[in-house]
Amino acid sequence: MILQKLCEYYDRIDADPNQTIAQEGFAPQKISFAVVINENGSLHQIQDVRDTSGKKPVPRLMTLPFQARTSGVKAMFLWDKAEYLLGYTPPEIANGPEDETDPARKKREKKIQRVKTSHEATKELHQDLKSETDQSDYQILCDFFQNWQATDLTDEHQTLLSEVSTGFGVFRIRGKQQYLHDNPELKKIWAKLNRRTASQSINGFCLVSGEDETLARLHPAVKGVRDAQTSGASIVSFNDDAFTSYGKKQSFNAPVSENSAFKYATALNRLLQKESGRKLQIGDTTCVFWADKPAVVEDLIAFGLDSEMQFEDEGRAKEIKNMLKRAKDGKPDYPDSGVGFQVLGLSPNASRISIRFWISDQASVLVDRIAQHQQRLEIVKGSKDRDMIPLWLTLAQTARESKEIQPLLGGALLRSVLTNGRYPESLLAAVIRRIRAERDIRHLKAAAIKAILIRNYHKEISVMLDPQRSEGSYQLGRLFACLERAQEDALTGLNATIKDRYFGAASSTPSTVFPRLIRLSQHHIRKLEGGKKVVAEKRIQEIMGRLSGFPSHLKLEDQGLFAIGYYHQRQDFFTKKTDDENQDK
């Protein structure tokens, strides 16, 4: 089902005249340098073609002839690494140990030999195809390979190649703007070569298309999944005898045609590009999403999951924000609500990619679930706090740094939102743990706790302060906030309050600290004058009247309510009161 939907997405993009996507036998690759050749077949220069408009140079994306390559030596047509194209040996290998007794020398010699073998494979591939065409530019390229020696690389060349050593290179003839891989006649040569390779493959029933086609022995690599191999990883892959079934080796275990394998991998690689607008990183999970046909709900769901998503058109951005706000308020009005929508969660696993989750539903259902999630997060806030909270920011409330976030928590959180399921059980504990460590609770953490208590514990939590609430843990949180406020009013200029010393104990074992805090508050209240003293006493008396005692221990959900009560009360201190409220007081 996943591969079928990805193939359908490829067909959708391919049929759109306003979009371009690689055709079979081609794939987008990141290119860092170009080898510029003189008409006599000599090297003119090695040109850095990276995009330098940003903070640091980044490779340019080009669509190139492609065949899957494993760990063995295999040359690419008209492009490749510097080792393949020029026989370039990286400095860390070339300048290795010379001592024959050094164990690292054998490894170095093996790597040097691999570079030579790789370069010879590239020369052989291109020379073998020389008879296929009399195209002049290609003849110049073959002359270059005939005469080129790796020792011809100058210090300037070495410096540039060392800088872009992880990137790929292409060819261009001096005085021409077109790269060789863009030449129409050379594209035809590549198509012949591709068909020739396919003719040596096995035919069979494709599980994706349902047709009898040439089956893929190796599937194209998927790139863009965080922490997976930069050269790409596989979704469909078999490399052990334990996976062999009925004598079928490698990917013939899961028969997918060359055409379908190309389509799903190309579509997925497109979605995984940073600029696609259809990619979301939540913890260790890389998520991609798309609609079955072009629809505004694609941007709507993208914004609902990540409210910091950028739109090129400001008018479009405003329209999307208003749509989600209306959906959040229970008044959805957006077109194409019945279109199918797909969400795919991926995570790295050695040289392969794991499917973390797969959600397929109507777009309207997913929008409603995202809107419900944002509703649950809604809590009283300051003027600078966010209206919409992206998932990654909720996740960030569980750890000091992003690398400390629990590995599986991001995917579990995203799945719970899109399925309207329970939030991860560890999420509440992680947020409360951070509150104790930071000795503070602000809008983002309070919003996360409120959402969890509503969904997981079926609590009814108001957006603003609820003085009539019956739970003792909520009232204890309010009481702690009032005791802290009395201390702040009595002792101006404090660097630390009771919150910095007692918040953790007060929220988990109230009986151990509250009697002491109440006695301490009497000293603070005595220092107050006039209305401040009266207000402080009434606040504390009102809350104490709702308590039946101080529990010895609060459960996790009660600790969450304590935090909400504290946050609500603190926000109420700084909320402008109406004339009626002031008269009541």
Coordinates of C-alpha atoms in Angstrom, one line a residue:
M1 CA 0.0 0.0 0.0
I2 CA 2.8 2.4 0.9
L3 CA 4.7 1.8 -2.3
Q4 CA 1.5 2.0 -4.4
K5 CA 0.6 5.4 -2.9
L6 CA 4.2 6.7 -3.6
C7 CA 4.0 5.5 -7.2
E8 CA 0.6 7.3 -7.5
Y9 CA 2.2 10.5 -6.2
Y10 CA 5.0 10.2 -8.8
D11 CA 2.3 9.9 -11.5
R12 CA 0.5 12.9 -10.1
I13 CA 3.7 15.1 -10.3
D14 CA 4.7 13.7 -13.7
A15 CA 1.3 14.7 -15.1
D16 CA 1.5 18.2 -13.7
P17 CA 2.8 20.6 -16.4
N18 CA 3.9 23.1 -13.7
Q19 CA 6.2 20.6 -12.0
T20 CA 9.2 18.5 -13.1
I21 CA 10.3 15.2 -11.8
A22 CA 13.1 12.8 -12.9
Q23 CA 12.2 10.2 -15.5
E24 CA 13.0 6.5 -15.3
G25 CA 16.8 5.9 -15.3
F26 CA 17.4 9.3 -13.8
A27 CA 17.5 10.7 -10.3
P28 CA 18.3 13.9 -8.5
Q29 CA 21.8 14.1 -7.1
K30 CA 23.8 16.8 -5.1
I31 CA 26.6 18.1 -7.3
S32 CA 29.5 20.1 -5.9
F33 CA 32.0 20.4 -8.7
A34 CA 32.3 20.3 -12.5
V35 CA 35.2 19.0 -14.6
V36 CA 35.7 21.5 -17.4
I37 CA 37.4 20.0 -20.5
N38 CA 39.2 21.7 -23.3
E39 CA 38.3 20.7 -26.9
N40 CA 41.6 18.8 -27.2
G41 CA 40.6 16.6 -24.3
S42 CA 42.8 18.2 -21.7
L43 CA 41.6 19.5 -18.3
H44 CA 40.8 23.2 -18.3
Q45 CA 39.7 23.5 -14.7
I46 CA 37.8 22.0 -11.8
Q47 CA 35.0 24.4 -11.0
D48 CA 33.1 24.7 -7.7
V49 CA 29.4 24.8 -8.6
R50 CA 28.0 24.8 -5.1
D51 CA 25.3 27.4 -4.2
T52 CA 27.1 30.2 -2.2
S53 CA 24.1 32.4 -1.6
G54 CA 23.6 31.1 2.0
K55 CA 25.7 31.1 5.1
K56 CA 27.8 28.2 3.7
P57 CA 28.2 26.6 0.3
V58 CA 25.7 23.8 -0.5
P59 CA 25.6 21.4 -3.4
R60 CA 23.3 22.0 -6.3
L61 CA 20.6 19.5 -7.2
M62 CA 20.8 18.0 -10.8
T63 CA 18.9 15.2 -12.4
L64 CA 21.4 12.6 -13.6
P65 CA 21.6 9.1 -15.2
F66 CA 21.3 6.7 -12.3
Q67 CA 21.7 3.0 -11.4
A68 CA 21.7 1.7 -7.8
R69 CA 25.2 1.2 -6.4
T70 CA 26.0 -1.0 -3.4
S71 CA 29.3 -1.3 -1.5
G72 CA 31.1 -2.7 -4.6
V73 CA 32.8 -0.7 -7.4
K74 CA 30.3 0.6 -10.0
A75 CA 30.8 3.7 -12.2
M76 CA 28.1 6.2 -13.0
F77 CA 27.5 7.6 -16.5
L78 CA 28.7 11.2 -16.9
W79 CA 28.9 11.9 -13.1
D80 CA 30.4 10.5 -10.0
K81 CA 32.7 11.0 -7.0
A82 CA 36.1 12.6 -7.6
E83 CA 37.8 9.2 -7.0
Y84 CA 35.9 7.7 -9.9
L85 CA 36.1 10.7 -12.3
L86 CA 39.7 11.8 -11.7
G87 CA 41.4 9.0 -9.7
Y88 CA 41.6 11.5 -6.8
T89 CA 43.0 10.1 -3.5
P90 CA 41.8 12.0 -0.4
P91 CA 44.7 13.4 1.7
E92 CA 43.8 11.2 4.7
I93 CA 44.5 8.2 2.5
A94 CA 47.4 9.6 0.4
N95 CA 49.3 10.8 3.5
G96 CA 48.9 7.7 5.5
P97 CA 51.6 5.7 7.3
E98 CA 54.6 4.5 5.3
D99 CA 56.0 2.1 7.9
E100 CA 55.6 -1.5 6.6
T101 CA 55.0 -2.7 10.2
D102 CA 52.1 -0.3 10.8
P103 CA 48.8 -2.3 10.6
A104 CA 47.1 0.8 9.2
R105 CA 49.3 0.7 6.1
K106 CA 47.5 -2.4 4.6
K107 CA 44.2 -0.6 5.0
R108 CA 45.7 2.5 3.3
E109 CA 47.0 0.4 0.4
K110 CA 43.7 -1.3 0.0
K111 CA 41.9 2.1 -0.2
I112 CA 44.5 3.4 -2.7
Q113 CA 43.9 0.4 -4.9
R114 CA 40.1 0.9 -4.7
V115 CA 40.5 4.4 -5.9
K116 CA 42.5 3.1 -8.9
T117 CA 40.0 0.4 -9.6
S118 CA 37.1 2.9 -9.4
H119 CA 38.8 5.3 -11.9
E120 CA 39.5 2.5 -14.3
A121 CA 35.9 1.4 -14.1
T122 CA 34.8 4.9 -15.1
K123 CA 37.2 5.0 -18.0
E124 CA 36.1 1.6 -19.2
L125 CA 32.4 2.5 -19.0
H126 CA 32.7 5.6 -21.1
Q127 CA 35.2 4.2 -23.6
D128 CA 33.0 1.1 -24.2
L129 CA 30.1 3.4 -25.3
K130 CA 32.3 5.5 -27.6
S131 CA 31.2 3.5 -30.6
E132 CA 27.5 4.2 -29.8
T133 CA 27.7 7.8 -30.9
D134 CA 29.8 10.2 -32.9
Q135 CA 28.6 13.2 -30.8
S136 CA 31.6 15.5 -30.6
D137 CA 31.3 16.4 -26.9
Y138 CA 31.3 12.8 -26.0
Q139 CA 34.4 12.1 -28.2
I140 CA 36.2 14.9 -26.3
L141 CA 35.2 13.3 -23.0
C142 CA 36.6 9.9 -24.2
D143 CA 39.9 11.7 -25.2
F144 CA 40.0 13.1 -21.8
F145 CA 39.8 9.7 -20.2
Q146 CA 42.3 8.3 -22.6
N147 CA 44.9 10.9 -21.6
W148 CA 44.1 11.7 -18.0
Q149 CA 46.5 10.7 -15.2
A150 CA 45.6 11.3 -11.5
T151 CA 49.1 12.8 -11.1
D152 CA 48.0 15.7 -13.3
L153 CA 46.0 17.1 -10.4
T154 CA 47.6 20.4 -9.2
D155 CA 47.7 21.6 -5.6
E156 CA 44.8 24.0 -6.4
H157 CA 42.8 21.0 -7.7
Q158 CA 43.6 19.0 -4.6
T159 CA 42.5 21.8 -2.3
L160 CA 39.1 22.2 -4.0
L161 CA 38.5 18.4 -4.2
S162 CA 39.4 18.1 -0.5
E163 CA 36.8 20.7 0.3
V164 CA 34.1 19.0 -1.7
S165 CA 35.3 15.5 -1.2
T166 CA 31.9 14.2 -0.1
G167 CA 30.1 15.7 -3.1
F168 CA 29.7 14.5 -6.7
G169 CA 31.0 16.0 -10.0
V170 CA 29.8 16.4 -13.6
F171 CA 31.4 17.2 -16.9
R172 CA 31.2 20.3 -19.2
I173 CA 33.1 21.3 -22.3
R174 CA 34.8 24.6 -22.1
G175 CA 32.9 27.4 -23.8
K176 CA 29.5 25.6 -23.4
Q177 CA 26.9 26.2 -20.7
Q178 CA 25.2 22.8 -21.1
Y179 CA 26.6 19.9 -18.9
L180 CA 27.2 16.7 -20.8
H181 CA 24.4 14.8 -18.9
D182 CA 21.9 17.3 -20.3
N183 CA 22.8 16.6 -23.9
P184 CA 19.7 14.9 -25.6
E185 CA 21.8 12.5 -27.6
L186 CA 23.8 11.3 -24.6
K187 CA 20.5 10.8 -22.8
K188 CA 19.5 8.4 -25.5
I189 CA 22.8 6.5 -25.1
W190 CA 22.0 6.2 -21.4
A191 CA 18.5 4.8 -22.2
K192 CA 20.1 2.1 -24.4
L193 CA 22.5 1.2 -21.7
N194 CA 19.7 1.0 -19.1
R195 CA 17.6 -1.3 -21.3
R196 CA 20.6 -3.5 -22.0
T197 CA 21.1 -3.9 -18.2
A198 CA 17.4 -4.6 -17.7
S199 CA 17.5 -7.3 -20.4
Q200 CA 19.8 -9.3 -18.1
S201 CA 17.2 -9.1 -15.2
I202 CA 14.4 -11.4 -14.2
N203 CA 10.8 -11.0 -15.2
G204 CA 8.0 -11.6 -12.8
F205 CA 4.8 -10.4 -11.2
C206 CA 5.2 -6.9 -9.6
L207 CA 3.4 -6.6 -6.3
V208 CA 2.9 -2.8 -6.8
S209 CA 1.6 -2.6 -10.4
G210 CA 0.1 -6.1 -10.6
E211 CA 1.8 -6.5 -14.0
D212 CA 4.4 -9.0 -15.4
E213 CA 7.5 -6.8 -15.7
T214 CA 11.2 -6.7 -15.3
L215 CA 11.9 -7.0 -11.6
A216 CA 14.4 -4.8 -9.7
R217 CA 17.3 -6.7 -8.1
L218 CA 18.4 -3.6 -6.2
H219 CA 16.1 -0.7 -5.3
P220 CA 17.2 3.0 -5.6
A221 CA 18.6 4.5 -2.4
V222 CA 16.4 6.9 -0.4
K223 CA 18.1 10.0 0.9
G224 CA 17.0 12.7 3.4
V225 CA 16.1 10.6 6.4
R226 CA 17.9 12.1 9.4
D227 CA 20.8 10.0 10.8
A228 CA 20.6 7.5 7.9
Q229 CA 23.6 7.0 5.6
T230 CA 24.2 10.2 3.6
S231 CA 24.7 8.1 0.5
G232 CA 21.2 6.8 0.9
A233 CA 19.5 3.8 2.5
S234 CA 16.9 1.2 1.4
I235 CA 13.3 0.5 2.3
V236 CA 13.3 -2.9 0.5
S237 CA 16.5 -4.8 0.9
F238 CA 17.7 -8.3 1.7
N239 CA 21.3 -9.2 2.3
D240 CA 21.4 -12.4 4.4
D241 CA 20.7 -16.1 3.7
A242 CA 18.2 -16.0 6.5
F243 CA 16.0 -13.8 4.4
T244 CA 16.2 -16.0 1.3
S245 CA 12.8 -17.6 0.5
Y246 CA 12.4 -20.4 -2.1
G247 CA 15.8 -19.6 -3.5
K248 CA 15.0 -16.0 -4.3
K249 CA 17.9 -13.7 -3.3
Q250 CA 18.1 -10.0 -2.7
S251 CA 15.0 -7.9 -3.6
F252 CA 13.5 -10.7 -5.7
N253 CA 12.1 -11.8 -2.3
A254 CA 9.7 -8.9 -2.6
P255 CA 9.1 -8.6 -6.3
V256 CA 8.8 -5.0 -7.4
S257 CA 9.4 -4.0 -11.0
E258 CA 12.2 -1.7 -12.1
N259 CA 9.6 0.9 -13.1
S260 CA 7.7 0.8 -9.8
A261 CA 11.0 0.8 -7.7
F262 CA 12.1 3.9 -9.6
K263 CA 8.8 5.7 -9.2
Y264 CA 8.4 5.1 -5.4
A265 CA 12.1 6.0 -4.7
T266 CA 12.0 9.1 -6.8
A267 CA 8.7 10.3 -5.3
L268 CA 10.0 9.6 -1.7
N269 CA 13.3 11.4 -2.4
R270 CA 11.3 14.4 -3.7
L271 CA 9.2 14.5 -0.5
L272 CA 12.4 14.2 1.6
Q273 CA 14.0 17.3 0.1
K274 CA 14.2 20.2 2.5
E275 CA 12.4 22.6 0.2
S276 CA 9.5 20.2 -0.6
G277 CA 7.3 21.6 2.2
R278 CA 6.1 18.1 2.8
K279 CA 8.7 17.0 5.3
L280 CA 8.6 17.3 9.1
Q281 CA 11.3 16.3 11.6
I282 CA 9.9 15.2 15.0
G283 CA 12.7 13.9 17.3
D284 CA 14.3 11.0 15.5
T285 CA 11.3 10.5 13.1
T286 CA 11.4 12.0 9.7
C287 CA 7.8 12.4 8.5
V288 CA 6.6 13.0 4.9
F289 CA 3.0 13.7 3.9
W290 CA 1.0 14.3 0.7
A291 CA -2.5 14.3 -0.7
D292 CA -3.8 12.0 -3.4
K293 CA -4.4 15.1 -5.6
P294 CA -3.4 18.8 -5.5
A295 CA -5.3 20.4 -2.7
V296 CA -5.1 23.2 -0.2
V297 CA -5.3 20.7 2.7
E298 CA -1.7 19.8 2.0
D299 CA -0.5 23.2 3.2
L300 CA -3.2 23.2 5.9
I301 CA -2.0 20.0 7.5
A302 CA 1.6 21.0 7.0
F303 CA 1.0 24.2 8.9
G304 CA -1.0 22.4 11.6
L305 CA 1.9 20.1 12.3
D306 CA 4.5 22.8 12.1
S307 CA 3.2 26.4 12.5
E308 CA 6.6 27.8 11.7
M309 CA 6.4 26.5 8.1
Q310 CA 7.2 29.3 5.6
F311 CA 5.0 30.2 2.6
E312 CA 6.4 32.1 -0.3
D313 CA 3.0 33.9 -0.7
E314 CA 2.0 36.0 2.3
G315 CA -1.6 35.9 1.2
R316 CA -1.5 32.1 1.1
A317 CA 0.0 32.0 4.5
K318 CA -2.7 34.2 6.0
E319 CA -5.4 32.1 4.3
I320 CA -4.0 28.8 5.7
K321 CA -3.7 30.3 9.2
N322 CA -7.3 31.5 9.2
M323 CA -8.5 28.1 7.9
L324 CA -6.8 26.2 10.8
K325 CA -8.1 28.8 13.3
R326 CA -11.6 28.2 12.1
A327 CA -11.1 24.4 12.3
K328 CA -9.8 24.9 15.8
D329 CA -12.9 26.9 16.7
G330 CA -15.1 24.0 15.4
K331 CA -16.1 25.9 12.2
P332 CA -14.0 24.2 9.4
D333 CA -14.4 25.5 5.9
Y334 CA -11.8 24.4 3.4
P335 CA -12.1 22.8 -0.1
D336 CA -11.2 19.2 -1.0
S337 CA -11.8 18.0 2.5
G338 CA -12.7 14.5 1.2
V339 CA -9.4 14.0 -0.6
G340 CA -7.2 11.1 0.6
F341 CA -4.2 12.0 2.6
Q342 CA -1.0 10.0 3.4
V343 CA 1.5 10.4 6.3
L344 CA 4.6 8.2 6.4
G345 CA 7.0 8.2 9.4
L346 CA 10.6 7.0 8.8
S347 CA 13.6 6.3 11.0
P348 CA 17.1 5.1 10.3
N349 CA 18.2 1.5 11.0
A350 CA 21.8 0.9 9.9
S351 CA 21.9 0.9 6.1
R352 CA 18.1 0.6 5.9
I353 CA 15.1 2.7 6.7
S354 CA 12.4 1.6 9.1
I355 CA 8.8 2.4 8.7
R356 CA 7.8 4.0 12.0
F357 CA 4.2 4.5 11.1
W358 CA 1.8 4.8 8.1
I359 CA -1.5 6.7 8.3
S360 CA -3.9 6.9 5.4
D361 CA -7.2 8.8 5.8
Q362 CA -9.4 11.6 4.5
A363 CA -7.8 15.0 4.8
S364 CA -10.8 16.4 6.7
V365 CA -10.3 13.7 9.4
L366 CA -6.6 14.5 9.9
V367 CA -7.3 18.3 9.9
D368 CA -10.0 17.8 12.6
R369 CA -7.6 15.7 14.7
I370 CA -4.8 18.4 14.4
A371 CA -7.4 21.1 15.3
Q372 CA -8.5 19.1 18.4
H373 CA -4.9 18.8 19.5
Q374 CA -4.4 22.5 19.2
Q375 CA -7.6 23.0 21.1
R376 CA -6.3 20.9 24.0
L377 CA -3.1 23.0 24.0
E378 CA -5.0 26.2 24.4
I379 CA -4.3 27.9 27.8
V380 CA -4.1 31.4 29.1
K381 CA -0.8 33.0 27.8
G382 CA 1.2 36.2 27.6
S383 CA 1.2 38.6 24.7
K384 CA 4.4 37.1 23.2
D385 CA 3.3 33.4 23.5
R386 CA 2.2 31.4 20.5
D387 CA -1.3 30.8 19.2
M388 CA -0.3 27.6 17.5
I389 CA 2.3 25.3 19.0
P390 CA 4.3 23.0 16.6
L391 CA 4.9 19.4 17.6
W392 CA 8.7 19.8 17.7
L393 CA 8.3 22.6 20.3
T394 CA 6.1 20.5 22.5
L395 CA 8.7 17.8 22.2
A396 CA 11.5 20.3 23.2
Q397 CA 9.8 20.8 26.6
T398 CA 10.9 17.3 27.6
A399 CA 14.7 17.8 27.5
R400 CA 17.4 20.4 28.0
E401 CA 18.8 19.8 24.4
S402 CA 17.3 18.2 21.4
K403 CA 19.9 15.3 21.5
E404 CA 18.5 14.4 25.0
I405 CA 14.9 13.8 23.8
Q406 CA 13.8 10.2 24.1
P407 CA 14.4 8.5 20.8
L408 CA 11.0 7.1 20.2
L409 CA 9.0 9.9 21.8
G410 CA 8.7 12.1 18.6
G411 CA 7.2 9.5 16.4
A412 CA 4.8 8.4 19.2
L413 CA 3.6 12.0 19.7
L414 CA 3.0 12.6 16.0
R415 CA 1.1 9.3 15.7
S416 CA -1.1 10.1 18.7
V417 CA -2.0 13.5 17.2
L418 CA -2.9 12.1 13.8
T419 CA -4.8 9.1 15.1
N420 CA -6.4 11.0 18.0
G421 CA -5.0 8.4 20.3
R422 CA -3.5 8.8 23.8
Y423 CA -0.4 10.9 24.1
P424 CA 2.8 8.9 25.0
E425 CA 2.7 7.9 28.6
S426 CA 6.3 9.1 29.1
L427 CA 5.4 12.6 27.8
L428 CA 3.8 13.9 31.0
A429 CA 6.6 12.5 33.2
A430 CA 9.3 14.1 31.0
V431 CA 7.7 17.5 31.0
I432 CA 7.2 17.5 34.8
R433 CA 10.8 16.4 35.2
R434 CA 12.0 19.4 33.2
I435 CA 9.8 21.7 35.3
R436 CA 11.5 20.5 38.5
A437 CA 14.9 20.8 36.9
E438 CA 14.2 24.3 35.6
R439 CA 12.1 25.3 38.7
D440 CA 9.7 27.2 36.4
I441 CA 6.6 26.5 34.4
R442 CA 5.7 28.6 31.4
H443 CA 3.2 28.6 28.6
L444 CA 4.6 25.7 26.5
K445 CA 4.9 23.3 29.3
A446 CA 1.6 24.2 30.8
A447 CA -0.1 23.8 27.4
A448 CA 1.5 20.3 27.0
I449 CA 0.4 19.2 30.5
K450 CA -3.2 20.5 29.9
A451 CA -3.4 18.5 26.6
I452 CA -2.2 15.3 28.2
L453 CA -4.6 15.6 31.2
I454 CA -7.5 16.2 28.9
R455 CA -6.8 13.3 26.5
N456 CA -5.1 10.7 28.7
Y457 CA -6.9 11.3 32.0
H458 CA -10.2 12.7 30.8
K459 CA -9.9 15.8 32.9
E460 CA -11.8 19.0 32.0
I461 CA -9.2 21.8 32.2
S462 CA -10.3 25.4 31.6
V463 CA -8.2 27.8 29.6
M464 CA -8.0 30.3 32.5
L465 CA -8.1 30.1 36.3
D466 CA -10.9 28.0 37.8
P467 CA -11.1 28.9 41.5
Q468 CA -14.1 26.5 42.0
R469 CA -12.2 23.4 40.9
S470 CA -12.6 20.6 43.4
E471 CA -9.3 18.7 43.1
G472 CA -6.9 19.4 46.0
S473 CA -3.8 19.1 43.8
Y474 CA -5.0 22.0 41.6
Q475 CA -5.8 24.1 44.7
L476 CA -2.3 23.3 46.1
G477 CA -0.8 24.6 43.0
R478 CA -2.8 27.8 43.4
L479 CA -1.8 28.0 47.1
F480 CA 1.9 27.7 46.2
A481 CA 1.6 30.5 43.7
C482 CA -0.1 32.8 46.3
L483 CA 2.6 32.0 48.9
E484 CA 5.2 32.9 46.4
R485 CA 3.4 36.1 45.5
A486 CA 3.3 37.1 49.1
Q487 CA 7.0 36.6 49.4
E488 CA 7.7 38.6 46.3
D489 CA 5.5 41.5 47.5
A490 CA 7.1 41.5 51.0
L491 CA 10.8 41.1 49.9
T492 CA 11.4 43.1 46.7
G493 CA 14.5 42.5 44.6
L494 CA 14.7 38.7 45.4
N495 CA 17.0 36.7 43.3
A496 CA 15.2 33.4 44.2
T497 CA 11.8 32.6 45.7
I498 CA 10.3 29.6 47.4
K499 CA 9.7 28.2 43.9
D500 CA 13.4 27.8 43.4
R501 CA 13.8 25.7 46.5
Y502 CA 10.5 24.0 47.2
F503 CA 8.6 23.5 43.9
G504 CA 9.7 19.9 43.4
A505 CA 8.8 18.8 46.9
A506 CA 5.6 20.8 47.0
S507 CA 4.3 19.2 43.8
S508 CA 5.1 15.6 44.8
T509 CA 5.1 15.4 48.6
P510 CA 3.0 18.4 49.8
S511 CA 2.8 17.4 53.5
T512 CA 6.6 17.7 53.9
V513 CA 6.8 21.4 52.9
F514 CA 3.5 23.2 53.0
P515 CA 3.2 23.6 56.8
R516 CA 6.6 25.2 56.8
L517 CA 5.7 27.5 53.8
I518 CA 2.5 28.6 55.5
R519 CA 4.3 29.6 58.7
L520 CA 6.9 31.4 56.6
S521 CA 4.1 33.3 54.7
Q522 CA 2.9 34.8 58.0
H523 CA 6.2 36.7 58.3
H524 CA 5.9 37.9 54.7
I525 CA 2.2 39.0 55.1
R526 CA 3.0 41.0 58.3
K527 CA 5.5 43.1 56.2
L528 CA 2.8 44.0 53.7
E529 CA 0.7 47.2 54.1
G530 CA -2.9 48.2 53.3
G531 CA -4.7 46.5 50.4
K532 CA -1.8 44.2 49.5
K533 CA -1.9 42.6 53.0
V534 CA -5.7 42.2 52.9
V535 CA -5.7 40.7 49.4
A536 CA -2.8 38.2 50.2
E537 CA -4.7 37.0 53.4
K538 CA -8.0 36.6 51.5
R539 CA -6.3 34.7 48.7
I540 CA -4.7 32.2 51.0
Q541 CA -7.8 31.8 53.2
E542 CA -10.0 31.2 50.2
I543 CA -7.8 28.4 48.9
M544 CA -7.2 26.9 52.4
G545 CA -11.0 26.7 52.8
R546 CA -11.1 24.3 49.8
L547 CA -8.4 22.0 51.1
S548 CA -9.0 19.0 53.4
G549 CA -5.3 18.6 54.2
F550 CA -1.9 18.1 52.7
P551 CA -1.4 14.7 51.0
S552 CA 1.8 12.8 51.7
H553 CA 2.2 12.0 48.0
L554 CA 0.7 13.2 44.6
K555 CA 0.3 10.8 41.7
L556 CA 1.7 11.9 38.3
E557 CA -1.6 13.2 37.0
D558 CA -2.1 15.2 40.3
Q559 CA 1.4 16.6 39.8
G560 CA 0.2 17.8 36.4
L561 CA -2.8 19.4 38.0
F562 CA -0.6 21.1 40.6
A563 CA 1.5 22.6 37.8
I564 CA -1.7 23.8 36.0
G565 CA -3.1 25.3 39.2
Y566 CA 0.2 27.1 39.8
Y567 CA 0.4 28.4 36.2
H568 CA -3.3 29.5 36.1
Q569 CA -2.9 31.5 39.4
R570 CA 0.4 33.1 38.3
Q571 CA -1.2 34.2 35.0
D572 CA -4.2 35.5 36.9
F573 CA -1.9 37.9 38.9
F574 CA -1.0 39.6 35.6
T575 CA -4.3 39.5 33.9
K576 CA -6.1 42.8 33.7
K577 CA -9.4 42.6 35.6
T578 CA -12.8 44.0 34.5
D579 CA -14.7 46.5 36.6
D580 CA -17.1 43.8 37.7
E581 CA -14.3 41.6 38.9
N582 CA -12.6 44.5 40.8
Q583 CA -16.0 45.3 42.4
D584 CA -16.4 41.7 43.6
K585 CA -12.9 41.8 45.1

